[in-house]
mmCIF file of C-alpha atoms in Angstrom:
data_model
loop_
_atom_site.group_PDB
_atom_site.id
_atom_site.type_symbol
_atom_site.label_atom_id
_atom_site.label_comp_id
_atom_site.label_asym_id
_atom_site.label_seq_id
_atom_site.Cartn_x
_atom_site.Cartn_y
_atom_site.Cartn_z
ATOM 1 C CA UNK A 213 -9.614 4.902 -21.472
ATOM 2 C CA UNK A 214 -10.694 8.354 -21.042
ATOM 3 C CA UNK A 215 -13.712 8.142 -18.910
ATOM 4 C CA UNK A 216 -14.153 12.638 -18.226
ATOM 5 C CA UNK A 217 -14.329 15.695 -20.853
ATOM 6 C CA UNK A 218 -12.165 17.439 -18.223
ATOM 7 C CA UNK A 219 -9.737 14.224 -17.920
ATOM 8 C CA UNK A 220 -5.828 15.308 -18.215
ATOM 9 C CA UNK A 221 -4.193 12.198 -19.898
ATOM 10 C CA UNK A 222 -1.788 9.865 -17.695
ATOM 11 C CA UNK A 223 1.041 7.664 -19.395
ATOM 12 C CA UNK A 224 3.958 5.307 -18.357
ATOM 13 C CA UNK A 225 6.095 8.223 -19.465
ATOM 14 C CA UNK A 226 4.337 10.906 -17.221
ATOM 15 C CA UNK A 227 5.019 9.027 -14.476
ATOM 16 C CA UNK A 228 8.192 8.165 -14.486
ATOM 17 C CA UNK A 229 8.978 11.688 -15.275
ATOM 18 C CA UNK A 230 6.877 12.693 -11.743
ATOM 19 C CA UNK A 231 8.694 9.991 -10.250
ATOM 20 C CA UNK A 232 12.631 10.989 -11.645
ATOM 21 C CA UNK A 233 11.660 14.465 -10.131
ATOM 22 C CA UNK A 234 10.278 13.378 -6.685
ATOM 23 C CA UNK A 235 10.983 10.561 -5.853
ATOM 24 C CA UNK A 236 14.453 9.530 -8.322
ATOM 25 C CA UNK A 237 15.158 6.350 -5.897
ATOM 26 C CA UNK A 238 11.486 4.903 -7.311
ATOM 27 C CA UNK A 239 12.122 5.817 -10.894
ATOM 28 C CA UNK A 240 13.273 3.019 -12.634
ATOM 29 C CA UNK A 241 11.302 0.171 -11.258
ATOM 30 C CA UNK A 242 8.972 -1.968 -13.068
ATOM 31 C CA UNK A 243 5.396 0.006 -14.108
ATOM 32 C CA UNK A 244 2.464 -1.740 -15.149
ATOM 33 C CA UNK A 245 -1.580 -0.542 -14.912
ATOM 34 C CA UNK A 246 -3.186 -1.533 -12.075
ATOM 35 C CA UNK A 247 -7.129 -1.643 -11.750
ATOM 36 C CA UNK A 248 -9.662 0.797 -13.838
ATOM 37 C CA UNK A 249 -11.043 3.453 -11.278
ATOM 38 C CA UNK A 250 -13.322 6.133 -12.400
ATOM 39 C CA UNK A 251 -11.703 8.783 -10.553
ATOM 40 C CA UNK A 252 -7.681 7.858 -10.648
ATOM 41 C CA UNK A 253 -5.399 6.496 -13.097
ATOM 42 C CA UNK A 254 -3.511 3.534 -11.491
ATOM 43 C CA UNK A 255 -0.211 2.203 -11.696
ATOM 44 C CA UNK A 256 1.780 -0.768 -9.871
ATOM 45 C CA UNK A 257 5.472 0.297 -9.164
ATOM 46 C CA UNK A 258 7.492 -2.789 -8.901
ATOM 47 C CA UNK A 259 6.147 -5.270 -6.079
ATOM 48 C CA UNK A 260 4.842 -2.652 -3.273
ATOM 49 C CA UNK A 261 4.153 0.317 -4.166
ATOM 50 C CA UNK A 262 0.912 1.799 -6.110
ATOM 51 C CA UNK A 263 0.866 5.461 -7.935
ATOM 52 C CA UNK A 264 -2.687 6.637 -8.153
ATOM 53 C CA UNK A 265 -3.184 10.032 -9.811
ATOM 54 C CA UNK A 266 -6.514 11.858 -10.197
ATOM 55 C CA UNK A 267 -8.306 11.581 -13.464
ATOM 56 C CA UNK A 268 -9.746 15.912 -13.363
ATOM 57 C CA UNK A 269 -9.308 18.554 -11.366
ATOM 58 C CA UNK A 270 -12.366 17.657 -9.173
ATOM 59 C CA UNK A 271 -10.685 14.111 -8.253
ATOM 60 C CA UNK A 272 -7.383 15.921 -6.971
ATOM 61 C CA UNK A 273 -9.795 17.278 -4.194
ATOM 62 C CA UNK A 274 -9.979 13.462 -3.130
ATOM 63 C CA UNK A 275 -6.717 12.457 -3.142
ATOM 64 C CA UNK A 276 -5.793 15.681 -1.499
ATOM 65 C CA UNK A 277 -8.385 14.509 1.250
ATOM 66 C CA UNK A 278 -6.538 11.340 1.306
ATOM 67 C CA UNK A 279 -3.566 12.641 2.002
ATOM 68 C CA UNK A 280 -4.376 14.297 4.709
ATOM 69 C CA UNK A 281 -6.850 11.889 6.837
ATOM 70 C CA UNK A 282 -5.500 8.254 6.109
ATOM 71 C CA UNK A 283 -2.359 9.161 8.424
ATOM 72 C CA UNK A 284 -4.699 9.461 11.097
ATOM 73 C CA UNK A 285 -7.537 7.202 10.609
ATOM 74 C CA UNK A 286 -5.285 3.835 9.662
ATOM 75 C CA UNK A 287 -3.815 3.358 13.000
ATOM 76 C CA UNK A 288 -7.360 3.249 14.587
ATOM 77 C CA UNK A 289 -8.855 0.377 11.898
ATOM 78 C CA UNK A 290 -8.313 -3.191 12.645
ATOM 79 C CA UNK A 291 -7.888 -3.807 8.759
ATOM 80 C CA UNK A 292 -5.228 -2.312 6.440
ATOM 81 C CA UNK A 293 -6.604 0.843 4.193
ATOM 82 C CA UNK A 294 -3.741 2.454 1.953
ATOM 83 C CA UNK A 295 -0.964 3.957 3.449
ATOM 84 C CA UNK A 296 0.635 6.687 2.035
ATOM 85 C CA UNK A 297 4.454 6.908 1.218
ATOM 86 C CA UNK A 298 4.511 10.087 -1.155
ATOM 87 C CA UNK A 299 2.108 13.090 -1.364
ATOM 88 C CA UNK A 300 3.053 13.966 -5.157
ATOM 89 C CA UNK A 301 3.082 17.410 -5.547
ATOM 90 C CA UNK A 302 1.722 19.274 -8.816
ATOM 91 C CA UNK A 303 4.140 20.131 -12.254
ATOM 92 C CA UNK A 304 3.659 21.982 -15.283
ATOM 93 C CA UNK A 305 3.511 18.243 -17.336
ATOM 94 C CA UNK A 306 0.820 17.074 -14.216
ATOM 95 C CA UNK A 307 -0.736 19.809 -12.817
ATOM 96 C CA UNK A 308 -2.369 18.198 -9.614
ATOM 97 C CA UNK A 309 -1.212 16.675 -6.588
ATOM 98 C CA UNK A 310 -1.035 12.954 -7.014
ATOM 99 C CA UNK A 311 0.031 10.041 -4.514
ATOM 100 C CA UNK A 312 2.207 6.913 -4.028
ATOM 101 C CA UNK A 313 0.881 4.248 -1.593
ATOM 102 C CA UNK A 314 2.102 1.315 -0.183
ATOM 103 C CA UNK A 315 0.297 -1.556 -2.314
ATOM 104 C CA UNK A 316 -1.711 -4.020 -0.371
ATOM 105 C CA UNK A 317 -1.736 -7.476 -1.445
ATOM 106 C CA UNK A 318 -5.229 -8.777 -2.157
ATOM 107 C CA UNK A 319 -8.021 -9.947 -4.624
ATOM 108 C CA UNK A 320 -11.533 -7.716 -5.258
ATOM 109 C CA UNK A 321 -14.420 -9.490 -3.127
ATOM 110 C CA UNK A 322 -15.958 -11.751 -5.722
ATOM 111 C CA UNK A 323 -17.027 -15.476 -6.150
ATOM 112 C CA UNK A 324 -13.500 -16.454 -7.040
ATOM 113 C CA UNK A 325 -11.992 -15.288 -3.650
ATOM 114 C CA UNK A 326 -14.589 -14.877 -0.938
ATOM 115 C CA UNK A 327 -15.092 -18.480 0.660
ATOM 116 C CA UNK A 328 -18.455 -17.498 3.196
ATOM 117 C CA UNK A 329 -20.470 -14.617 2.183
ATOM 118 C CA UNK A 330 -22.080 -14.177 5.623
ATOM 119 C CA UNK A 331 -19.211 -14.163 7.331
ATOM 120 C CA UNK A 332 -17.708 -11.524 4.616
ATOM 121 C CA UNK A 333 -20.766 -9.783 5.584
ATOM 122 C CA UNK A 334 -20.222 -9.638 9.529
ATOM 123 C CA UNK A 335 -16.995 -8.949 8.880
ATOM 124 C CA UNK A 336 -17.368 -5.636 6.230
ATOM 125 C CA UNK A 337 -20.004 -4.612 9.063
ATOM 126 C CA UNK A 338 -17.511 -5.128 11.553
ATOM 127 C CA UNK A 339 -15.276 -2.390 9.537
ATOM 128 C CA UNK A 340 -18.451 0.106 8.913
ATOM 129 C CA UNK A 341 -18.959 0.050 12.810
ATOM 130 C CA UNK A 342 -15.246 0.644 13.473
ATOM 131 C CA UNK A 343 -14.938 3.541 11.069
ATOM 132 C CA UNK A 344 -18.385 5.166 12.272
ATOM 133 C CA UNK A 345 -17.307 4.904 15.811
ATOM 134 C CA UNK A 346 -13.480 6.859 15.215
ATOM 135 C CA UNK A 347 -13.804 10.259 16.757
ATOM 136 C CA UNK A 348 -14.356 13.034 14.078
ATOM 137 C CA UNK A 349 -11.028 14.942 15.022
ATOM 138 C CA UNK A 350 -12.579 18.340 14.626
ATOM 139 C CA UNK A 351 -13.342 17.148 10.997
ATOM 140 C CA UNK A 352 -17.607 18.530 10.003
ATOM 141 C CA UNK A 353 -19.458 18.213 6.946
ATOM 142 C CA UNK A 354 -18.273 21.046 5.156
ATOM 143 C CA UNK A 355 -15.672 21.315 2.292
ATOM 144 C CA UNK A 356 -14.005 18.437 0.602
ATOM 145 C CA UNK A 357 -16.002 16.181 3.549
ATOM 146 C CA UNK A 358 -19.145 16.742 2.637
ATOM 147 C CA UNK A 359 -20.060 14.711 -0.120
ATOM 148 C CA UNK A 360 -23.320 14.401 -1.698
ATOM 149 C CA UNK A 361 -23.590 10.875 -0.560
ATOM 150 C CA UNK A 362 -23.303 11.981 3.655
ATOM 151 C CA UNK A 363 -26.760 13.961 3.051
ATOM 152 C CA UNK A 364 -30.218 13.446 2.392
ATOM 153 C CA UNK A 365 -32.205 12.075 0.010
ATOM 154 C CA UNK A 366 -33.950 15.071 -1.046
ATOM 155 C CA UNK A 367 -31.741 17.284 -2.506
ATOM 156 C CA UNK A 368 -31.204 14.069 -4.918
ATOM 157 C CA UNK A 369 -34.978 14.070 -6.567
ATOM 158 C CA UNK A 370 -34.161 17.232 -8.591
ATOM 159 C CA UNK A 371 -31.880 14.991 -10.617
ATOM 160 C CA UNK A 372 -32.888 11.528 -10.259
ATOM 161 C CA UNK A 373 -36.113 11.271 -12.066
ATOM 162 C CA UNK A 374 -33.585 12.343 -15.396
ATOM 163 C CA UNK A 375 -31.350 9.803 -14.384
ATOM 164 C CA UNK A 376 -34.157 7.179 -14.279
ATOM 165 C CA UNK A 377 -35.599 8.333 -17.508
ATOM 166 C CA UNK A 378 -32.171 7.849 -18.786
ATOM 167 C CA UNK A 379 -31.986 4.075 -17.271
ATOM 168 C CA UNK A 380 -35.642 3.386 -19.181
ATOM 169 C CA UNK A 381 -33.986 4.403 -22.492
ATOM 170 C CA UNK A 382 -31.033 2.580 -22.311
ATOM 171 C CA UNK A 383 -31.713 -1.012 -19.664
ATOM 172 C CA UNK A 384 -35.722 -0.718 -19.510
ATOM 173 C CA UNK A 385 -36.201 -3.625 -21.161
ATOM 174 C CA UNK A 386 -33.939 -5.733 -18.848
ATOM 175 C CA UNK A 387 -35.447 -3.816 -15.606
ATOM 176 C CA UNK A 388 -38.491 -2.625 -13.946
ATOM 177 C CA UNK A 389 -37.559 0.658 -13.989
ATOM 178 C CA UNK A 390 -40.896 1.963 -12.368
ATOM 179 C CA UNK A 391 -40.309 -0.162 -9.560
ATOM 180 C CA UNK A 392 -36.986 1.020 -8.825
ATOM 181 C CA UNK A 393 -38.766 4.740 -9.197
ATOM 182 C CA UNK A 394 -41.310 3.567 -6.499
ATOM 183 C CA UNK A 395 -38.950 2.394 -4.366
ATOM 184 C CA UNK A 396 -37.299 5.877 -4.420
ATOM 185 C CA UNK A 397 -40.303 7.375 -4.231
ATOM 186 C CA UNK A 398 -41.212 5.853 -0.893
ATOM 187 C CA UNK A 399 -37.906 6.046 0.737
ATOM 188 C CA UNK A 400 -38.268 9.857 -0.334
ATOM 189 C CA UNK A 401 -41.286 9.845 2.300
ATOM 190 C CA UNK A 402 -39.440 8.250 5.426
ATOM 191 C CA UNK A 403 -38.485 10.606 8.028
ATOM 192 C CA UNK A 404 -34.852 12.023 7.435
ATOM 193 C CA UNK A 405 -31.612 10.278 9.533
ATOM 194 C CA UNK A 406 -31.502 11.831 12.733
ATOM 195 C CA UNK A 407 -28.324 10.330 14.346
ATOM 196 C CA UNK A 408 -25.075 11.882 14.622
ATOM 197 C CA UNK A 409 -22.586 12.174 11.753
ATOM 198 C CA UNK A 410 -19.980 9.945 11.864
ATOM 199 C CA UNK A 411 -16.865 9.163 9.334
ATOM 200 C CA UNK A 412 -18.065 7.775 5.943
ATOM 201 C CA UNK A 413 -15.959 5.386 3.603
ATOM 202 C CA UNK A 414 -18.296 6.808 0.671
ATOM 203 C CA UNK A 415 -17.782 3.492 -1.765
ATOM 204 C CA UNK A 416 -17.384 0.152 -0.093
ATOM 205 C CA UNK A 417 -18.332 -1.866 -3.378
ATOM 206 C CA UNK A 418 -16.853 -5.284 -3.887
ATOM 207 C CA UNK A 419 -13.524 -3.199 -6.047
ATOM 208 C CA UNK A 420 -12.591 -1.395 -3.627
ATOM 209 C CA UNK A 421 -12.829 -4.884 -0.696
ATOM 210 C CA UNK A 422 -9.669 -6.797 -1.095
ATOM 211 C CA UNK A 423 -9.970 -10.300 -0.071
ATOM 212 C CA UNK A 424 -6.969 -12.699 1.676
ATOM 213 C CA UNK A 425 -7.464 -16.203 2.297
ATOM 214 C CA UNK A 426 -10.980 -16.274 1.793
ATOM 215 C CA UNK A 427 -12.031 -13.427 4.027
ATOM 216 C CA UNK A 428 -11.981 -9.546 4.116
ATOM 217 C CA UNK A 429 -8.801 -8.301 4.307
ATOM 218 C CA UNK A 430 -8.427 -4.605 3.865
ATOM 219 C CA UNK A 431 -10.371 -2.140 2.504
ATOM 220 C CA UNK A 432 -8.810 0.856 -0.475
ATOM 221 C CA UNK A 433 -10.293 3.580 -2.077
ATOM 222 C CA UNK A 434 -10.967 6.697 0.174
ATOM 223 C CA UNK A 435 -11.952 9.556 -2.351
ATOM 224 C CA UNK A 436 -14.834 9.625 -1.453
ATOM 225 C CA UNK A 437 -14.489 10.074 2.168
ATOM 226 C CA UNK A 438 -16.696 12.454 3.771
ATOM 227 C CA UNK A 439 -18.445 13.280 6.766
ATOM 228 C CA UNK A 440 -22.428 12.532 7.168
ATOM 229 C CA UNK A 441 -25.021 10.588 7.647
ATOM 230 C CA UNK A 442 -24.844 6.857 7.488
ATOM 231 C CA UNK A 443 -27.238 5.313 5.158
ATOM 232 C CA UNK A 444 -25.667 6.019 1.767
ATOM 233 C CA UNK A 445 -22.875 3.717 3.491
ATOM 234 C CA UNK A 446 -24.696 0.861 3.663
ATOM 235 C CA UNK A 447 -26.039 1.283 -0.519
ATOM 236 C CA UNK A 448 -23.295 -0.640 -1.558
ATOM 237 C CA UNK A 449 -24.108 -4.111 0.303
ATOM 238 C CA UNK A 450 -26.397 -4.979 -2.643
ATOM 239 C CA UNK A 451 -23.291 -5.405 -4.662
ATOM 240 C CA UNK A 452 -22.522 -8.643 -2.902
ATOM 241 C CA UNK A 453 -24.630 -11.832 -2.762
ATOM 242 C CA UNK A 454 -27.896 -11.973 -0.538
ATOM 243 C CA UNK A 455 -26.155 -13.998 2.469
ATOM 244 C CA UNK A 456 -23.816 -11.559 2.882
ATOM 245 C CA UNK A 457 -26.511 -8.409 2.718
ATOM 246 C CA UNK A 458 -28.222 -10.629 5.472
ATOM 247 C CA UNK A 459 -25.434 -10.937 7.681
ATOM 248 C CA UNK A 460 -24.508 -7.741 7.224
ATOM 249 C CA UNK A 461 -27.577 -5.846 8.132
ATOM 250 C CA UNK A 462 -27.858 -8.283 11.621
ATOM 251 C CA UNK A 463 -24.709 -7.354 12.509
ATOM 252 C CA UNK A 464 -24.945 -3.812 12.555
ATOM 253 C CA UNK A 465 -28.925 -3.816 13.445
ATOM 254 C CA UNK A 466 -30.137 -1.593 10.815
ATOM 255 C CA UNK A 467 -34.345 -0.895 11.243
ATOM 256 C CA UNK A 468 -35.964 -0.539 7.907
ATOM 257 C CA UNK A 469 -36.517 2.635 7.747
ATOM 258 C CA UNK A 470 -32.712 2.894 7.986
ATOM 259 C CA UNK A 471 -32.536 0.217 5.175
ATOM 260 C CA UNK A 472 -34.933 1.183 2.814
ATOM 261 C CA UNK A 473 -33.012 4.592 2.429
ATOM 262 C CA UNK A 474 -29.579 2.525 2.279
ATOM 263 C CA UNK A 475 -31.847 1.031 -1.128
ATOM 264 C CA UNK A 476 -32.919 4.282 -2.423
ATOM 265 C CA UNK A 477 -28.883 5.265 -1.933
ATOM 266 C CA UNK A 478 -28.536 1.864 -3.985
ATOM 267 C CA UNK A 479 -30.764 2.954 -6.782
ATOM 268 C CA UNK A 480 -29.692 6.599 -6.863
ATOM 269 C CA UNK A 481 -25.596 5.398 -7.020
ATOM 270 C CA UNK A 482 -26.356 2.818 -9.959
ATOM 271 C CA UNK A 483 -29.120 4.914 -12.049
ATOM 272 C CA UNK A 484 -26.664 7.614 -12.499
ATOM 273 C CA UNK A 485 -23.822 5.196 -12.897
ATOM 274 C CA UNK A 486 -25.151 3.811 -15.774
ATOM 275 C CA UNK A 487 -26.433 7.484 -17.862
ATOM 276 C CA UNK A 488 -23.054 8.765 -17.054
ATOM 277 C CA UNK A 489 -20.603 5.908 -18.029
ATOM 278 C CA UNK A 490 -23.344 4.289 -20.889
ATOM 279 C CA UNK A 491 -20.740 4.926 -23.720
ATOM 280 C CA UNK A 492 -17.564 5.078 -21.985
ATOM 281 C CA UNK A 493 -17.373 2.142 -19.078
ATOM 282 C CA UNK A 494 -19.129 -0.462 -20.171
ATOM 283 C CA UNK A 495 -17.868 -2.749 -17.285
ATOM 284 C CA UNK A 496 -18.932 -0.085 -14.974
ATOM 285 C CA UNK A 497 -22.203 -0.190 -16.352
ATOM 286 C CA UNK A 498 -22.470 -3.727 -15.813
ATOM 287 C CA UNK A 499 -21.623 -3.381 -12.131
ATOM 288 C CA UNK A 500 -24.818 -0.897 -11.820
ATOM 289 C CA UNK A 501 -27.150 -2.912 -13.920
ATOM 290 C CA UNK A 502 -26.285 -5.963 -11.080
ATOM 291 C CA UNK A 503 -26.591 -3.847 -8.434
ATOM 292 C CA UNK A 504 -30.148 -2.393 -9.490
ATOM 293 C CA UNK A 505 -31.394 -6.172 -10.379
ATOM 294 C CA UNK A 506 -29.996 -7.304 -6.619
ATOM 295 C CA UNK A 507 -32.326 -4.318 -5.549
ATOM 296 C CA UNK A 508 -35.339 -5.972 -7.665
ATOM 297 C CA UNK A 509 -35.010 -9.320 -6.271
ATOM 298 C CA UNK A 510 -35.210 -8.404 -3.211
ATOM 299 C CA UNK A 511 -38.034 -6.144 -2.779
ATOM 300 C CA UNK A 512 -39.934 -9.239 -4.826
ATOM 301 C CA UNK A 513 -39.278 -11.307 -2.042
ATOM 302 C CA UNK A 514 -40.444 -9.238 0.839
#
């Protein structure tokens, strides 16, 4: 599935090729896919390990940034996050640095697996407020930390209305589209975060929460960790059901002006989601459309 016009192809063969250079002792163990990420190509290596390689040059920033920050922030997280066995180095057959983790055992947050949404909500604010709180370590918002989604809303609106116009052609039909816009429009006009900036997971949707026993067991996924503001963080809590959006914004206190730009984040995320991956990911796409419907539902209700 290639997903990028930049996208350098990934095979069973590449990587056991990467592998029988680097790492010969992991070569011939059992290889099978493993998820569908839009930035990394996944595999499973036998029973506990996971190879995860960057789909373009722009995603080997991430993994890069992995590398060098989930050493240090696991051991002050109460949950797992991946752990990191091999920083792959680049070849002339791959030609970007690529990593082996340790796999973590676990099913994505969904109906299936979570058993109490509120309390799946406490407890994914519980992690928020843990990683927000870990000293910055000299790390600032510059560089490969300062993703888009640490900022402000502002600098967004020079490409959002596009990406809303885009949503209108392709889902209008199926959602109120100038709603969504007015919602965006009037988080646009709140005053602009003013706290400190803290660490930021950049994509806690239910794919990247794994679930054990019914509750939240470790969280995956850090290419998009940055450095910033807060609210963008909390965008992805209208993946999951209301109960757990509830719990979730109790727990951590959130005041609505604080909220209603976690929604605009929401809307921004899933608008561009779907123009980008329309003809390429429609699962993806489906994940969006949910998420901007969740976002419908409840501003009807307030």
């Amino acid at each position: 599935m290639t997903l990028h016009e930049d996208e350098i192809p990934v095979d069973e063969t590449l990587v056991r090729a990467l592998l029988k250079a680097q790492r010969p002792e992991w070569a011939d163990r059992p290889l099978s896919p493993a998820g569908a990420g839009t930035d990394n190509t996944m595999y499973r290596l036998g029973d506990d390990l996971l190879v995860r390689l960057p789909r373009t040059p722009g995603n080997a920033r991430s993994v890069r940034k992995e590398q060098e920050w989930l050493p240090r922030l696991a051991p002050l997280l109460s949950r797992p996050i991946p752990r990191l066995l091999h920083p792959g180095t680049p070849t002339d057959a791959f030609p970007l640095v690529w990593s082996v983790h340790r796999w973590i055992d676990g099913d994505e947050a969904g109906p299936h697996a979570v058993r109490d949404w509120a309390a799946f909500g406490s407890d994914l604010a519980e992690v928020v407020r843990e990683l927000h709180g870990i000293d910055l370590m000299g790390a600032t918002r510059a560089d490969d930390l300062s993703w888009y989604r640490g900022g402000t809303l502002e600098p967004c609106d020079q490409w959002i209305g596009g990406r809303l116009d885009a949503c209108r052609t392709f889902v209008g039909a199926e959602l109120d589209v100038d709603t969504l816009e007015r919602l965006w429009r009037a988080a646009l006009a709140l005053p602009e975060p003013s706290g400190p900036h803290v660490w930021l997971h950049g994509d806690l949707k239910p794919t990247n929460l794994l679930v054990k026993d019914g509750r939240l067991h470790a969280v995956i996924d850090f290419g998009g960790l940055s450095v910033g503001f807060p609210d963008a963080e909390h965008s992805t809590i209208w993946d999951l059901p209301a109960p757990a959006r509830r719990a979730y914004r109790d727990a951590l206190g959130l005041d609505d002006a604080t909220w209603d730009r976690a929604r605009a984040w929401a809307i921004a995320v899933a608008v561009s989601g779907i123009s980008y991956y329309w003809r390429t990911f429609p699962a993806f796409v489906a994940e969006c459309r949910a998420r901007l419907q969740a976002v419908l539902t409840d501003a009807a209700s307030h």
